[in-house]
mmCIF file of C-alpha atoms in Angstrom:
data_model
loop_
_atom_site.group_PDB
_atom_site.id
_atom_site.type_symbol
_atom_site.label_atom_id
_atom_site.label_comp_id
_atom_site.label_asym_id
_atom_site.label_seq_id
_atom_site.Cartn_x
_atom_site.Cartn_y
_atom_site.Cartn_z
ATOM 1 C CA MET L 1 6.766 42.845 6.664
ATOM 2 C CA LYS L 2 4.275 41.071 4.375
ATOM 3 C CA GLU L 3 6.536 38.009 4.183
ATOM 4 C CA LEU L 4 6.675 37.842 7.971
ATOM 5 C CA ILE L 5 2.888 38.081 8.212
ATOM 6 C CA LYS L 6 2.504 35.393 5.521
ATOM 7 C CA LYS L 7 4.861 33.082 7.428
ATOM 8 C CA VAL L 8 2.908 33.508 10.659
ATOM 9 C CA TYR L 9 -0.450 33.106 8.871
ATOM 10 C CA LEU L 10 0.718 29.822 7.300
ATOM 11 C CA LEU L 11 1.866 28.543 10.712
ATOM 12 C CA GLN L 12 -1.486 29.523 12.183
ATOM 13 C CA LEU L 13 -3.372 27.721 9.422
ATOM 14 C CA THR L 14 -1.154 24.626 9.592
ATOM 15 C CA TYR L 15 -1.753 24.114 13.313
ATOM 16 C CA ASN L 16 -5.203 25.714 13.604
ATOM 17 C CA GLY L 17 -3.635 28.306 15.847
ATOM 18 C CA ILE L 18 -0.058 28.599 17.073
ATOM 19 C CA THR L 19 0.655 26.498 20.147
ATOM 20 C CA ASP L 20 2.893 27.523 23.068
ATOM 21 C CA GLU L 21 5.563 25.131 21.809
ATOM 22 C CA ILE L 22 5.732 26.885 18.436
ATOM 23 C CA TYR L 23 5.278 30.369 19.916
ATOM 24 C CA HIS L 24 8.482 30.061 21.941
ATOM 25 C CA PHE L 25 10.497 29.510 18.739
ATOM 26 C CA LEU L 26 9.151 32.661 17.075
ATOM 27 C CA SER L 27 11.152 35.874 16.850
ATOM 28 C CA ASP L 28 10.111 38.917 18.870
ATOM 29 C CA GLY L 29 8.885 40.521 15.638
ATOM 30 C CA GLU L 30 6.661 37.527 14.899
ATOM 31 C CA LYS L 31 5.325 37.422 18.465
ATOM 32 C CA LYS L 32 4.269 41.089 18.215
ATOM 33 C CA LEU L 33 1.913 40.136 15.362
ATOM 34 C CA LEU L 34 -0.041 37.713 17.540
ATOM 35 C CA ILE L 35 -2.789 37.711 20.118
ATOM 36 C CA GLU L 36 -3.633 34.826 22.440
ATOM 37 C CA THR L 37 -7.126 33.350 22.283
ATOM 38 C CA ASN L 38 -8.263 30.162 24.029
ATOM 39 C CA GLY L 39 -4.718 28.951 24.670
ATOM 40 C CA LYS L 40 -3.431 29.467 21.124
ATOM 41 C CA PHE L 41 -1.951 32.412 19.259
ATOM 42 C CA TYR L 42 -3.441 34.014 16.152
ATOM 43 C CA LEU L 43 -2.558 36.958 13.948
ATOM 44 C CA LYS L 44 -4.024 40.211 15.193
ATOM 45 C CA GLU L 45 -6.832 41.273 12.865
ATOM 46 C CA ALA L 46 -4.983 44.437 11.804
ATOM 47 C CA GLU L 47 -1.950 42.355 10.811
ATOM 48 C CA ARG L 48 -4.034 39.726 9.021
ATOM 49 C CA ARG L 49 -5.647 42.442 6.886
ATOM 50 C CA LYS L 50 -2.216 43.404 5.520
ATOM 51 C CA ILE L 51 -2.186 40.275 3.369
ATOM 52 C CA LYS L 52 -4.772 39.086 0.875
ATOM 53 C CA VAL L 53 -5.682 35.411 1.270
ATOM 54 C CA VAL L 54 -7.111 33.532 -1.711
ATOM 55 C CA LEU L 55 -8.979 30.248 -1.344
ATOM 56 C CA THR L 56 -9.630 27.811 -4.151
ATOM 57 C CA GLY L 57 -10.301 24.112 -4.146
ATOM 58 C CA GLY L 58 -10.808 20.979 -6.114
ATOM 59 C CA VAL L 59 -10.292 17.239 -6.329
ATOM 60 C CA PHE L 60 -6.811 17.221 -7.947
ATOM 61 C CA ASP L 61 -6.832 13.432 -8.279
ATOM 62 C CA VAL L 62 -5.204 13.431 -11.720
ATOM 63 C CA LEU L 63 -3.211 16.636 -12.082
ATOM 64 C CA HIS L 64 -3.425 18.226 -15.523
ATOM 65 C CA ILE L 65 -2.751 21.547 -17.238
ATOM 66 C CA GLY L 66 -6.226 22.859 -16.381
ATOM 67 C CA HIS L 67 -5.385 22.538 -12.682
ATOM 68 C CA ILE L 68 -2.053 24.295 -13.134
ATOM 69 C CA ILE L 69 -3.585 27.204 -15.049
ATOM 70 C CA THR L 70 -6.324 27.538 -12.425
ATOM 71 C CA LEU L 71 -3.754 27.697 -9.606
ATOM 72 C CA ILE L 72 -1.568 30.211 -11.462
ATOM 73 C CA GLU L 73 -4.583 32.438 -12.139
ATOM 74 C CA ALA L 74 -5.889 32.094 -8.570
ATOM 75 C CA LYS L 75 -2.527 33.135 -7.106
ATOM 76 C CA LYS L 76 -2.715 36.403 -9.066
ATOM 77 C CA HIS L 77 -5.621 37.495 -6.844
ATOM 78 C CA GLY L 78 -3.689 37.675 -3.578
ATOM 79 C CA ASP L 79 -0.582 37.185 -1.482
ATOM 80 C CA VAL L 80 -1.341 33.716 -0.118
ATOM 81 C CA LEU L 81 -2.982 30.872 -2.048
ATOM 82 C CA VAL L 82 -4.762 28.267 0.063
ATOM 83 C CA VAL L 83 -6.049 25.213 -1.801
ATOM 84 C CA ALA L 84 -8.744 23.009 -0.266
ATOM 85 C CA ILE L 85 -8.465 19.382 -1.360
ATOM 86 C CA ALA L 86 -11.786 17.551 -1.719
ATOM 87 C CA LYS L 87 -12.473 14.623 0.571
ATOM 88 C CA ASP L 88 -12.361 11.089 -0.817
ATOM 89 C CA GLU L 89 -16.102 10.825 -0.139
ATOM 90 C CA HIS L 90 -16.685 13.743 -2.506
ATOM 91 C CA ILE L 91 -15.038 11.805 -5.351
ATOM 92 C CA LYS L 92 -17.086 8.707 -4.507
ATOM 93 C CA LYS L 93 -20.259 10.813 -4.822
ATOM 94 C CA LYS L 94 -19.167 11.528 -8.406
ATOM 95 C CA GLY L 95 -19.321 7.793 -9.072
ATOM 96 C CA ARG L 96 -15.705 6.692 -8.870
ATOM 97 C CA GLU L 97 -13.058 5.752 -6.360
ATOM 98 C CA PRO L 98 -10.196 8.197 -5.852
ATOM 99 C CA ILE L 99 -6.920 7.163 -7.448
ATOM 100 C CA HIS L 100 -4.996 8.943 -4.704
ATOM 101 C CA PRO L 101 -6.242 9.427 -1.136
ATOM 102 C CA GLN L 102 -6.869 12.977 0.036
ATOM 103 C CA GLU L 103 -3.619 13.145 2.013
ATOM 104 C CA TYR L 104 -1.541 12.249 -1.087
ATOM 105 C CA ARG L 105 -3.450 14.758 -3.224
ATOM 106 C CA LYS L 106 -2.850 17.390 -0.546
ATOM 107 C CA ILE L 107 0.911 16.764 -0.687
ATOM 108 C CA MET L 108 0.988 16.808 -4.508
ATOM 109 C CA VAL L 109 -0.844 20.133 -4.725
ATOM 110 C CA GLU L 110 1.171 21.766 -1.963
ATOM 111 C CA THR L 111 4.397 21.147 -3.886
ATOM 112 C CA LEU L 112 3.151 23.183 -6.859
ATOM 113 C CA LYS L 113 4.793 26.590 -7.192
ATOM 114 C CA PRO L 114 1.694 28.839 -7.007
ATOM 115 C CA VAL L 115 0.383 27.100 -3.856
ATOM 116 C CA ASP L 116 1.350 28.381 -0.412
ATOM 117 C CA ILE L 117 -0.541 25.729 1.534
ATOM 118 C CA SER L 118 -3.111 23.031 0.940
ATOM 119 C CA VAL L 119 -5.744 22.049 3.466
ATOM 120 C CA ALA L 120 -8.039 19.079 3.717
ATOM 121 C CA GLY L 121 -11.537 19.944 2.569
ATOM 122 C CA LEU L 122 -14.206 19.708 5.246
ATOM 123 C CA ASP L 123 -17.765 18.391 5.269
ATOM 124 C CA ASN L 124 -18.958 21.879 6.124
ATOM 125 C CA PRO L 125 -17.633 24.531 3.689
ATOM 126 C CA LYS L 126 -18.597 27.295 6.138
ATOM 127 C CA LYS L 127 -16.149 25.841 8.674
ATOM 128 C CA LEU L 128 -13.449 25.912 6.002
ATOM 129 C CA ILE L 129 -14.187 29.598 5.366
ATOM 130 C CA GLU L 130 -13.942 30.238 9.107
ATOM 131 C CA LEU L 131 -10.622 28.372 9.336
ATOM 132 C CA VAL L 132 -8.980 30.015 6.299
ATOM 133 C CA GLY L 133 -10.592 33.463 6.528
ATOM 134 C CA PRO L 134 -10.151 34.231 2.821
ATOM 135 C CA ASP L 135 -10.472 37.652 1.267
ATOM 136 C CA VAL L 136 -11.098 36.083 -2.151
ATOM 137 C CA ILE L 137 -12.589 32.764 -3.279
ATOM 138 C CA VAL L 138 -11.569 31.686 -6.776
ATOM 139 C CA TYR L 139 -13.647 29.162 -8.701
ATOM 140 C CA GLY L 140 -12.063 27.362 -11.634
ATOM 141 C CA TYR L 141 -13.465 27.573 -15.141
ATOM 142 C CA ASP L 142 -15.394 24.310 -14.672
ATOM 143 C CA GLN L 143 -16.586 24.842 -11.092
ATOM 144 C CA LYS L 144 -19.958 25.993 -9.793
ATOM 145 C CA GLU L 145 -19.987 28.985 -7.463
ATOM 146 C CA PHE L 146 -21.602 27.074 -4.623
ATOM 147 C CA LEU L 147 -20.431 29.300 -1.794
ATOM 148 C CA LYS L 148 -20.713 33.094 -1.785
ATOM 149 C CA PRO L 149 -20.085 34.354 1.753
ATOM 150 C CA GLU L 150 -20.863 37.988 2.410
ATOM 151 C CA GLY L 151 -17.828 40.269 2.427
ATOM 152 C CA ILE L 152 -15.639 37.882 0.434
ATOM 153 C CA LYS L 153 -14.806 38.652 -3.185
ATOM 154 C CA ILE L 154 -15.817 35.872 -5.594
ATOM 155 C CA VAL L 155 -13.808 35.334 -8.785
ATOM 156 C CA LYS L 156 -14.967 32.941 -11.498
ATOM 157 C CA LEU L 157 -12.123 32.126 -13.872
ATOM 158 C CA SER L 158 -12.874 32.021 -17.578
ATOM 159 C CA LYS L 159 -11.711 29.141 -19.723
ATOM 160 C CA LYS L 160 -8.091 29.479 -20.859
ATOM 161 C CA ILE L 161 -7.621 26.175 -22.714
ATOM 162 C CA ASP L 162 -9.562 23.616 -24.711
ATOM 163 C CA ASP L 163 -10.547 21.437 -21.785
ATOM 164 C CA SER L 164 -11.923 18.597 -23.886
ATOM 165 C CA LYS L 165 -8.478 16.952 -23.872
ATOM 166 C CA PHE L 166 -7.563 17.722 -20.284
ATOM 167 C CA LYS L 167 -10.620 16.914 -18.171
ATOM 168 C CA THR L 168 -9.889 14.299 -15.510
ATOM 169 C CA GLY L 169 -12.684 12.033 -16.765
ATOM 170 C CA ARG L 170 -11.284 12.071 -20.281
ATOM 171 C CA ILE L 171 -7.748 11.324 -19.077
ATOM 172 C CA LEU L 172 -8.999 8.388 -16.997
ATOM 173 C CA GLU L 173 -11.018 7.120 -19.948
ATOM 174 C CA GLU L 174 -7.983 7.240 -22.236
ATOM 175 C CA LEU L 175 -5.921 5.408 -19.624
ATOM 176 C CA GLY L 176 -8.616 2.769 -19.292
ATOM 177 C CA VAL L 177 -9.160 3.541 -15.612
#
């Protein structure tokens, strides 16, 4: 049953609600999990609570072992791992141009084994929380806990590797980028 709920949740997140067109292709079992709101279908709250959704995020412009370890550890905290990919403007605020645009980074991260779905980061993190509806937010070992919504468990990962060799800035420096 959990796998069915996960499948429907991922559809809901992908399309920001399940449209009529998609709804008609769902099985009767999947349809029973849903409720219609404002012309789209969403998991009933009781069904949604049967899975634990984990949200983490980052830039992921130059994938390295620190990212992989963070995603593996984050996945351990729930049934579904949603990864928010920072906007290109966020990277520019850090003083550099992105190597890969957000859409490419989103695709790269989504293909990683621990990740169930990646979503484009938003200007307003509260809107992202509303969209994803996480039960847990996981911050990587080098991230600040900038968002702590009430009722959502916050996990701060501890350092697992010597990050001096694997930080994105260091990799770019060594590559001469």
